[in-house]
Amino acid sequence: MGSDANDGLEALEIELLTQGIFRHYGVDFRHYAYASLRRRIWNCVHAEKLATVTQLLDRVLRDTDVMERLLLQLSVNVTSMFRDPSFYRAFREKVVPLLRSHPFIRIWHAGCSTGEEVYSMAILLEEEGLYDRARLYATDMNEAVLAQARKGIFPMSAMPEYTRNYAASGPKAQLSDYYLARYDFALFRQALRRNVVFAHHNLVTDGSFNEFNVILCRNVMIYFDRELQGAVHRLFHASLRRFGVLALGRKESLRGTVHEASYTELDPVEKIYRRSA
Amino acid sequence: MGRAVVVIGASLGGLDALGVLLSTLSASFPWPLAIVQHRSAEDVADTLPLILQRRCALPVREAEDKDPMLDGHVYVAPPDYHLLVERAALALSTEARVSLARPSIDVLFDSAVAAFGASVVAVVLTGASADGAQGARLVKARGGTLLVQDPATAESGVMPLAAIAAAKPDRVLPLAALGEYLNRLAAMRG
Ligand SMILES: C[S@@+](CC[C@H](N)C(=O)[O-])C[C@H]1O[C@@H](n2cnc3c(N)ncnc32)[C@H](O)[C@@H]1O
């Protein structure tokens, strides 16, 4: 929570903080959505036991450990396997048939966090008999979550929820077929990673690196302001094959964005779009 | 006073309470309203806006990210997302739960205070948690208006009582009177 006294300085201090981080570290939060960014910045201020955003700027510029913790805080990493089961059901029903005719399928998970979404997709493709011709590019700006994702080890405590999600996603097996239970952890089968490339990529500062049949960017752009969303939509449009598929989070949409007219809706509720122009 | 926003938090028993409150709002109510009602993350059927729409003369929508926030429209937080307001638009977030809740009432109130300062009108309704109390404190600290459902008339008085303990409300009223109070406030300031 913010400080009680509103001196009108808050917005200025936040601008200086993001500017400082960008100038010193090259990481660009200047066009993140203000309301939630502000909240997370205050969470950092309190976690570092500081009183003001300006004090945080001072610490961040001088101490890379503080910067690392801030990076983790500011990039919201909350995710789960088969998050929104109905999305995966729709993907099986509406996207998989489109992919069947392709000899080779490239899928980009932009903002993959700790990888749950990627393993979910690998399982889905495996079950649909498409995995062997697929390559999944899983990218994030945060190295710490990528390191997690590469391991494919998730807490056992999350498995009941993931199992429920999976069961509701139109599956062909049991989730437990795909992992080994080891004490408090579930180790996902290495074979699920055989066609996955995990890589660092910042959507704000890095460009297009391939041409994809499918791009998933779910619950990432809600943290961006309209202007940055526009830039990222241009990047996706340039990286997607004609008739390729773009999937957003359940409560995001293309409405009002630069490329609204370049897509048709494959599933309006699950926010699955197809590039038409 | 300029443009204001009404932010409403409800938990256990909130469905009925919101229905009553919204049914008493005038069809020409001039400000946007943003609502957090605690509900299960798996409740993706999106029935809450439909149920509330039946009782309300104003258009009721489930919030989508970056939706423009229109005057006289009612926006409901989707399950499993925090709802925040900016000056002219809504924002969503999947950040960690706050006091076990996502959406969280405190998160909504905090964002409203940051964007609207003293023009925030916050309403705390029935509930069995303490969510909203922190937010209520921030609203009052910045000179906004705090209305709380009379705990004696609430299905669960825990949440109203927590808000009252955290900040001094401008009014503590039963549901129907809360709606009337909002109408009068808007007529005076709007
Ligand atoms: C809430 S997670 C979404 C994970 C997954 N796609 C899902 O829907 O469950 C958001 C992720 O976006 C990443 N992210 C935020 N800003 C980014 C940027 N500029 N470039 C790349 N990734 C970014 C964060 O590091 C975080 O891992």
Coordinates of C-alpha atoms and ligand atoms in Angstrom, one line a residue:
Chain A
M1 CA 0.0 0.0 0.0
G2 CA 1.1 3.5 -0.6
S3 CA 1.9 6.1 2.0
D4 CA -1.0 7.9 3.6
A5 CA 0.1 11.4 2.8
N6 CA -0.5 12.3 -0.8
D7 CA 1.9 15.0 -1.6
G8 CA 1.4 14.6 -5.3
L9 CA 5.0 13.4 -5.4
E10 CA 4.3 9.7 -5.8
A11 CA 3.9 9.8 -9.6
L12 CA 7.0 11.8 -10.0
E13 CA 9.0 9.5 -7.7
I14 CA 7.8 6.4 -9.6
E15 CA 8.8 8.1 -12.9
L16 CA 12.2 8.8 -11.6
L17 CA 12.6 5.2 -10.3
T18 CA 11.7 3.6 -13.6
Q19 CA 13.8 6.1 -15.5
G20 CA 16.8 5.4 -13.2
I21 CA 16.4 1.6 -13.5
F22 CA 16.2 2.0 -17.3
R23 CA 19.3 4.2 -17.5
H24 CA 21.4 2.2 -15.1
Y25 CA 20.3 -1.4 -15.9
G26 CA 18.6 -1.2 -19.3
V27 CA 15.4 -2.8 -17.9
D28 CA 12.4 -0.8 -19.0
F29 CA 9.4 -0.5 -16.8
R30 CA 8.5 3.0 -18.0
H31 CA 5.5 1.8 -19.9
Y32 CA 4.1 -0.7 -17.4
A33 CA 0.5 -0.2 -16.3
Y34 CA 0.6 2.4 -13.6
A35 CA -1.9 1.2 -11.1
S36 CA -0.4 -2.2 -10.5
L37 CA 3.2 -1.2 -11.0
R38 CA 2.7 1.4 -8.3
R39 CA 1.4 -1.3 -5.9
R40 CA 4.3 -3.6 -6.6
I41 CA 6.8 -0.7 -6.1
W42 CA 5.4 0.0 -2.7
N43 CA 5.6 -3.7 -1.9
C44 CA 9.3 -3.4 -2.6
V45 CA 9.7 -0.3 -0.6
H46 CA 8.2 -2.1 2.4
A47 CA 10.1 -5.3 1.8
E48 CA 13.3 -3.4 1.8
K49 CA 12.2 -1.6 5.0
L50 CA 12.3 1.8 3.4
A51 CA 9.9 4.7 3.6
T52 CA 9.8 6.3 0.2
V53 CA 10.2 5.4 -3.5
T54 CA 13.1 7.7 -3.7
Q55 CA 14.9 5.8 -1.0
L56 CA 14.3 2.7 -3.1
L57 CA 15.8 4.4 -6.1
D58 CA 18.9 5.2 -4.1
R59 CA 19.3 1.6 -2.9
V60 CA 18.6 0.0 -6.3
L61 CA 21.2 2.1 -8.1
R62 CA 23.9 1.1 -5.6
D63 CA 23.1 -2.5 -4.8
T64 CA 22.5 -5.1 -7.5
D65 CA 21.0 -7.5 -4.9
V66 CA 18.2 -5.0 -4.4
M67 CA 17.8 -4.7 -8.1
E68 CA 17.5 -8.5 -8.4
R69 CA 14.8 -8.6 -5.7
L70 CA 13.0 -5.7 -7.3
L71 CA 13.0 -7.4 -10.7
L72 CA 11.4 -10.5 -9.2
Q73 CA 8.7 -8.3 -7.5
L74 CA 8.0 -6.2 -10.5
S75 CA 7.6 -9.1 -12.9
V76 CA 4.5 -10.9 -11.6
N77 CA 5.3 -14.6 -12.0
V78 CA 2.1 -16.1 -10.7
T79 CA 1.1 -19.0 -13.0
S80 CA -0.3 -22.6 -13.0
M81 CA -0.6 -25.7 -15.2
F82 CA -3.7 -25.7 -17.4
R83 CA -4.6 -22.3 -16.0
D84 CA -8.1 -21.7 -17.4
P85 CA -8.9 -25.3 -18.4
S86 CA -11.5 -24.1 -20.9
F87 CA -8.7 -22.3 -22.8
Y88 CA -6.9 -25.6 -23.3
R89 CA -10.2 -27.3 -24.3
A90 CA -10.8 -24.6 -26.9
F91 CA -7.2 -25.0 -28.1
R92 CA -7.7 -28.7 -28.7
E93 CA -10.9 -28.1 -30.5
K94 CA -10.2 -25.1 -32.6
V95 CA -6.4 -24.7 -33.0
V96 CA -5.2 -28.3 -33.1
P97 CA -7.2 -29.0 -36.3
L98 CA -5.5 -26.0 -38.0
L99 CA -2.1 -27.2 -37.0
R100 CA -2.5 -30.8 -38.3
S101 CA -1.9 -29.7 -41.9
H102 CA 1.5 -28.3 -41.0
P103 CA 4.7 -30.4 -41.3
F104 CA 6.4 -28.2 -38.7
I105 CA 4.9 -26.1 -36.0
R106 CA 6.6 -23.3 -34.1
I107 CA 5.0 -22.0 -30.9
W108 CA 6.1 -19.0 -28.9
H109 CA 5.3 -18.7 -25.2
A110 CA 6.0 -15.0 -24.6
G111 CA 6.3 -14.4 -20.8
C112 CA 6.4 -18.1 -19.9
S113 CA 7.3 -17.5 -16.2
T114 CA 8.2 -20.7 -14.4
G115 CA 7.1 -22.8 -17.3
E116 CA 3.8 -24.3 -16.2
E117 CA 2.1 -23.1 -19.4
V118 CA 4.8 -24.6 -21.5
Y119 CA 4.6 -28.1 -19.9
S120 CA 0.8 -27.9 -20.2
M121 CA 1.1 -27.2 -24.0
A122 CA 3.7 -30.0 -24.4
I123 CA 1.4 -32.5 -22.8
L124 CA -1.5 -31.3 -25.0
L125 CA 0.5 -31.6 -28.2
E126 CA 1.9 -35.0 -27.1
E127 CA -1.7 -36.2 -26.6
E128 CA -2.8 -34.8 -29.9
G129 CA 0.1 -36.5 -31.7
L130 CA 1.7 -33.2 -32.8
Y131 CA 4.6 -32.9 -30.4
D132 CA 7.2 -34.4 -32.6
R133 CA 6.7 -31.8 -35.3
A134 CA 6.5 -28.9 -32.8
R135 CA 9.1 -26.6 -31.4
L136 CA 8.2 -24.5 -28.4
Y137 CA 10.1 -21.3 -27.8
A138 CA 9.5 -20.3 -24.2
T139 CA 10.8 -16.8 -23.3
D140 CA 10.7 -14.5 -20.4
M141 CA 12.6 -11.4 -19.3
N142 CA 13.4 -12.9 -15.9
E143 CA 16.3 -15.3 -15.7
A144 CA 15.3 -16.6 -12.3
V145 CA 12.0 -17.9 -13.5
L146 CA 13.6 -19.3 -16.7
A147 CA 16.0 -21.3 -14.6
Q148 CA 13.0 -22.7 -12.7
A149 CA 11.2 -23.5 -15.9
R150 CA 14.2 -25.4 -17.3
K151 CA 14.1 -27.8 -14.4
G152 CA 10.4 -28.7 -14.7
I153 CA 10.1 -29.3 -11.0
F154 CA 6.9 -28.0 -9.4
P155 CA 5.7 -28.3 -5.8
M156 CA 3.7 -31.4 -5.0
S157 CA 1.3 -29.1 -3.1
A158 CA 0.2 -27.6 -6.4
M159 CA -0.6 -31.0 -8.0
P160 CA -4.2 -31.3 -6.7
E161 CA -5.1 -28.0 -8.4
Y162 CA -3.2 -28.8 -11.6
T163 CA -4.8 -32.3 -11.7
R164 CA -8.3 -30.7 -11.5
N165 CA -7.4 -28.2 -14.2
Y166 CA -6.0 -30.9 -16.4
A167 CA -9.0 -33.1 -15.9
A168 CA -11.2 -30.2 -17.1
S169 CA -9.1 -29.4 -20.2
G170 CA -10.3 -32.4 -22.3
P171 CA -7.3 -34.7 -21.6
K172 CA -6.4 -38.2 -22.8
A173 CA -4.5 -39.5 -19.8
Q174 CA -3.8 -38.7 -16.2
L175 CA -1.6 -35.8 -15.2
S176 CA 0.4 -38.2 -12.9
D177 CA 1.5 -40.1 -16.0
Y178 CA 3.7 -37.1 -16.8
Y179 CA 5.6 -36.7 -13.5
L180 CA 7.4 -38.5 -10.8
A181 CA 6.5 -37.7 -7.2
R182 CA 9.7 -37.0 -5.1
Y183 CA 9.1 -35.9 -1.6
D184 CA 7.6 -32.4 -1.9
F185 CA 8.2 -32.1 -5.6
A186 CA 6.8 -33.3 -8.9
L187 CA 9.5 -33.9 -11.5
F188 CA 8.0 -33.6 -15.0
R189 CA 9.3 -36.1 -17.6
Q190 CA 12.4 -34.8 -19.4
A191 CA 10.9 -36.0 -22.7
L192 CA 8.3 -33.2 -22.4
R193 CA 11.2 -30.8 -22.8
R194 CA 12.8 -32.4 -25.8
N195 CA 11.4 -29.8 -28.2
V196 CA 11.4 -26.8 -25.9
V197 CA 13.9 -23.9 -26.1
F198 CA 14.0 -21.7 -23.0
A199 CA 15.5 -18.3 -23.7
H200 CA 15.7 -14.8 -22.4
H201 CA 13.7 -12.3 -24.3
N202 CA 12.4 -8.9 -23.2
L203 CA 9.2 -7.9 -25.1
V204 CA 10.0 -4.2 -24.5
T205 CA 13.5 -4.1 -25.9
D206 CA 14.1 -7.3 -28.0
G207 CA 12.8 -7.8 -31.5
S208 CA 11.3 -10.5 -33.6
F209 CA 13.4 -13.7 -33.8
N210 CA 11.4 -16.2 -35.8
E211 CA 8.1 -16.8 -37.6
F212 CA 5.5 -18.7 -35.6
N213 CA 2.3 -20.7 -36.2
V214 CA 1.1 -19.9 -32.7
I215 CA 2.0 -17.2 -30.2
L216 CA 0.7 -17.4 -26.6
C217 CA 1.1 -14.3 -24.5
R218 CA -1.3 -14.8 -21.6
N219 CA -1.5 -12.5 -18.6
V220 CA 1.7 -10.6 -19.6
M221 CA 0.4 -7.5 -21.4
I222 CA -2.1 -6.7 -18.6
Y223 CA 1.1 -5.3 -16.9
F224 CA 1.8 -3.0 -19.9
D225 CA 0.2 0.4 -20.7
R226 CA -1.7 0.9 -23.9
E227 CA 1.3 2.3 -25.8
L228 CA 3.5 -0.6 -24.9
Q229 CA 0.7 -3.0 -25.7
G230 CA 0.6 -1.5 -29.1
A231 CA 4.3 -2.0 -29.7
V232 CA 4.1 -5.6 -28.5
H233 CA 1.2 -6.3 -30.8
R234 CA 3.3 -5.0 -33.7
L235 CA 6.0 -7.4 -32.7
F236 CA 3.6 -10.3 -32.6
H237 CA 2.0 -9.4 -35.9
A238 CA 5.5 -9.3 -37.5
S239 CA 6.4 -12.7 -35.9
L240 CA 3.2 -14.5 -36.7
R241 CA 2.6 -16.3 -40.0
R242 CA -0.4 -15.4 -42.0
F243 CA -3.3 -17.4 -40.5
G244 CA -1.2 -18.0 -37.4
V245 CA -2.9 -18.0 -34.0
L246 CA -2.5 -15.5 -31.2
A247 CA -3.8 -16.4 -27.7
L248 CA -4.2 -13.8 -25.0
G249 CA -5.3 -14.1 -21.4
R250 CA -8.9 -14.6 -20.6
K251 CA -9.6 -11.0 -19.6
E252 CA -7.4 -9.4 -22.2
S253 CA -8.5 -8.4 -25.7
L254 CA -7.4 -7.0 -29.0
R255 CA -10.1 -4.4 -28.8
G256 CA -8.7 -0.9 -29.4
T257 CA -5.2 -2.1 -30.2
V258 CA -3.3 -1.3 -33.4
H259 CA -3.8 -4.7 -35.0
E260 CA -7.4 -5.3 -34.0
A261 CA -8.4 -5.4 -37.7
S262 CA -5.6 -7.9 -38.6
Y263 CA -7.2 -10.8 -36.8
T264 CA -10.4 -12.7 -36.7
E265 CA -11.8 -14.3 -33.5
L266 CA -11.4 -18.1 -33.3
D267 CA -12.8 -18.1 -29.8
P268 CA -14.0 -14.8 -28.4
V269 CA -14.3 -16.0 -24.8
E270 CA -10.9 -17.7 -24.6
K271 CA -9.3 -14.8 -26.6
I272 CA -7.9 -16.9 -29.3
Y273 CA -7.4 -15.0 -32.5
R274 CA -6.3 -15.8 -36.0
R275 CA -4.2 -13.6 -38.2
S276 CA -6.0 -12.7 -41.3
A277 CA -4.0 -9.8 -42.7
Chain B
M1 CA -15.4 18.0 -6.9
G2 CA -14.8 16.8 -10.4
R3 CA -15.1 13.2 -11.5
A4 CA -15.6 10.7 -8.8
V5 CA -15.6 6.9 -8.6
V6 CA -17.5 4.5 -6.4
V7 CA -15.7 1.4 -5.2
I8 CA -17.6 -1.3 -3.5
G9 CA -16.3 -4.4 -1.5
A10 CA -18.4 -7.3 -0.6
S11 CA -17.8 -10.9 0.6
L12 CA -20.0 -13.4 2.3
G13 CA -23.6 -12.5 1.6
G14 CA -22.6 -9.9 -0.9
L15 CA -24.6 -11.2 -3.8
D16 CA -27.9 -10.2 -2.1
A17 CA -26.5 -7.1 -0.6
L18 CA -25.2 -5.9 -4.0
G19 CA -28.5 -6.6 -5.6
V20 CA -30.3 -4.4 -3.1
L21 CA -27.8 -1.7 -3.2
L22 CA -27.7 -1.5 -7.0
S23 CA -31.5 -1.7 -7.3
T24 CA -31.7 1.5 -5.4
L25 CA -29.3 3.5 -7.6
S26 CA -30.9 6.0 -9.9
A27 CA -30.8 5.3 -13.6
S28 CA -29.0 8.5 -14.1
F29 CA -26.3 7.8 -11.6
P30 CA -23.3 9.9 -12.9
W31 CA -20.2 8.1 -11.7
P32 CA -18.6 4.8 -12.6
L33 CA -18.8 2.0 -10.0
A34 CA -16.2 -0.8 -9.5
I35 CA -17.1 -3.8 -7.5
V36 CA -15.0 -6.5 -5.8
Q37 CA -17.1 -9.5 -4.7
H38 CA -15.1 -12.4 -3.3
R39 CA -15.9 -15.6 -5.1
S40 CA -14.3 -18.9 -6.0
A41 CA -11.5 -18.8 -8.5
E42 CA -13.2 -21.7 -10.4
D43 CA -16.4 -19.7 -10.8
V44 CA -15.6 -18.8 -14.4
A45 CA -19.1 -19.0 -15.6
D46 CA -19.3 -15.2 -15.3
T47 CA -22.8 -15.3 -13.8
L48 CA -22.4 -12.5 -11.3
P49 CA -22.7 -9.6 -13.7
L50 CA -25.8 -11.2 -15.2
I51 CA -27.4 -11.7 -11.8
L52 CA -26.6 -8.1 -10.8
Q53 CA -27.8 -6.7 -14.2
R54 CA -31.3 -8.0 -13.5
R55 CA -31.5 -5.8 -10.4
C56 CA -29.8 -2.7 -11.7
A57 CA -30.8 0.1 -14.1
L58 CA -27.2 0.9 -15.0
P59 CA -25.2 -1.3 -17.4
V60 CA -23.3 -4.0 -15.5
R61 CA -20.1 -5.6 -17.0
E62 CA -17.4 -7.9 -16.0
A63 CA -14.2 -5.9 -16.2
E64 CA -11.7 -6.6 -18.9
D65 CA -8.2 -5.3 -18.9
K66 CA -7.9 -1.6 -20.1
D67 CA -11.7 -1.2 -20.5
P68 CA -12.5 2.4 -20.5
M69 CA -14.3 3.3 -17.3
L70 CA -17.5 5.0 -18.3
D71 CA -19.8 7.1 -16.2
G72 CA -22.8 5.3 -14.9
H73 CA -21.4 1.9 -15.7
V74 CA -21.0 -0.9 -13.1
Y75 CA -17.8 -3.0 -13.4
V76 CA -17.4 -6.3 -11.6
A77 CA -13.9 -7.9 -10.9
P78 CA -13.6 -11.2 -12.7
P79 CA -12.8 -14.2 -10.5
D80 CA -9.1 -14.8 -9.8
Y81 CA -8.0 -11.3 -10.9
H82 CA -7.4 -8.2 -8.9
L83 CA -9.3 -5.2 -10.2
L84 CA -7.7 -1.8 -10.1
V85 CA -8.9 1.6 -11.4
E86 CA -6.9 4.3 -13.1
R87 CA -8.3 7.8 -14.0
A88 CA -10.1 6.7 -17.1
A89 CA -9.6 3.0 -17.4
L90 CA -9.7 -0.3 -15.5
A91 CA -6.7 -2.6 -15.0
L92 CA -6.4 -6.2 -14.0
S93 CA -3.6 -8.1 -12.3
T94 CA -2.9 -11.7 -11.4
E95 CA -0.6 -10.8 -8.5
A96 CA -0.6 -12.9 -5.4
R97 CA -3.6 -13.0 -3.2
V98 CA -3.9 -10.2 -0.6
S99 CA -5.2 -11.4 2.7
L100 CA -6.2 -14.6 1.0
A101 CA -8.3 -12.8 -1.6
R102 CA -8.0 -12.3 -5.3
P103 CA -9.8 -10.1 -6.2
S104 CA -8.9 -8.1 -3.1
I105 CA -11.0 -5.1 -1.9
D106 CA -7.9 -3.5 -0.4
V107 CA -6.2 -3.5 -3.8
L108 CA -9.2 -1.9 -5.4
F109 CA -9.6 0.8 -2.8
D110 CA -5.8 1.5 -2.8
S111 CA -5.8 2.0 -6.6
A112 CA -8.9 4.3 -6.4
V113 CA -7.2 6.5 -3.7
A114 CA -4.1 6.8 -5.9
A115 CA -6.1 7.8 -8.9
F116 CA -9.0 9.8 -7.4
G117 CA -7.7 11.1 -4.1
A118 CA -10.5 12.7 -2.1
S119 CA -13.1 12.0 -4.8
V120 CA -13.2 8.3 -3.9
V121 CA -16.5 7.0 -2.5
A122 CA -15.8 3.6 -0.9
V123 CA -18.5 1.2 0.3
V124 CA -17.9 -1.8 2.6
L125 CA -20.6 -4.4 2.6
T126 CA -21.3 -7.7 4.4
G127 CA -18.5 -10.2 4.7
A128 CA -16.7 -12.6 7.0
S129 CA -13.1 -11.3 6.4
A130 CA -11.2 -8.2 7.2
D131 CA -10.5 -7.3 3.5
G132 CA -11.3 -3.7 2.9
A133 CA -10.3 -2.4 6.3
Q134 CA -6.8 -1.3 5.1
G135 CA -8.3 0.3 2.1
A136 CA -10.9 2.1 4.1
R137 CA -8.2 3.5 6.2
L138 CA -6.4 4.8 3.1
V139 CA -9.6 6.3 1.8
K140 CA -10.2 8.3 4.9
A141 CA -6.5 9.3 5.2
R142 CA -6.9 11.0 1.9
G143 CA -10.1 12.7 2.6
G144 CA -12.4 10.4 0.6
T145 CA -15.9 9.3 1.6
L146 CA -16.4 6.0 3.4
L147 CA -19.7 4.3 3.7
V148 CA -20.2 1.1 5.6
Q149 CA -23.2 -1.3 5.8
D150 CA -24.7 -1.3 9.3
P151 CA -23.1 -4.5 10.7
A152 CA -26.4 -5.3 12.5
T153 CA -28.1 -5.6 9.1
A154 CA -25.3 -7.5 7.4
E155 CA -25.4 -11.2 6.7
S156 CA -21.9 -11.2 8.2
G157 CA -20.9 -8.2 10.2
V158 CA -17.2 -9.0 10.4
M159 CA -16.1 -7.0 7.4
P160 CA -18.1 -3.9 8.2
L161 CA -16.9 -4.0 11.8
A162 CA -13.3 -4.3 10.6
A163 CA -13.7 -1.3 8.4
I164 CA -15.3 0.7 11.2
A165 CA -12.4 -0.2 13.5
A166 CA -9.8 0.9 10.9
A167 CA -11.3 4.2 9.9
K168 CA -14.1 6.6 10.9
P169 CA -16.9 6.1 8.3
D170 CA -18.9 9.0 7.0
R171 CA -22.1 7.0 7.3
V172 CA -23.0 3.5 8.7
L173 CA -26.4 2.6 7.1
P174 CA -28.6 -0.3 6.1
L175 CA -28.5 -1.3 2.5
A176 CA -31.4 0.6 1.0
A177 CA -30.3 3.8 2.7
L178 CA -26.8 3.3 1.3
G179 CA -28.1 3.5 -2.2
E180 CA -30.2 6.5 -1.4
Y181 CA -27.2 8.2 0.2
L182 CA -25.1 7.5 -3.0
N183 CA -27.9 9.0 -5.1
R184 CA -28.0 12.2 -3.0
L185 CA -24.2 12.5 -2.9
A186 CA -24.0 12.2 -6.7
A187 CA -26.9 14.7 -7.1
M188 CA -25.1 17.2 -4.9
R189 CA -21.6 16.8 -6.3
G190 CA -22.2 15.5 -9.7
Ligands
LIG1 C1 1.7 -13.6 -14.7 S1 3.1 -14.3 -15.6 C2 2.2 -15.1 -16.9 C3 2.6 -16.6 -17.0 C4 1.8 -17.4 -18.0 N1 1.9 -16.9 -19.4 C5 0.4 -17.6 -17.5 O1 -0.5 -17.0 -18.1 O2 0.2 -18.2 -16.5 C6 3.8 -12.9 -16.4 C7 5.2 -13.1 -16.9 O3 5.5 -12.1 -17.9 C8 6.9 -11.8 -17.7 N2 7.2 -10.5 -18.3 C9 6.8 -9.3 -17.7 N3 7.3 -8.3 -18.5 C10 8.0 -8.9 -19.5 C11 8.7 -8.4 -20.6 N4 8.9 -7.1 -20.8 N5 9.3 -9.3 -21.5 C12 9.1 -10.6 -21.3 N6 8.5 -11.1 -20.2 C13 7.9 -10.3 -19.4 C14 7.1 -11.9 -16.2 O4 8.5 -12.1 -15.9 C15 6.3 -13.1 -15.8 O5 7.0 -14.3 -15.8

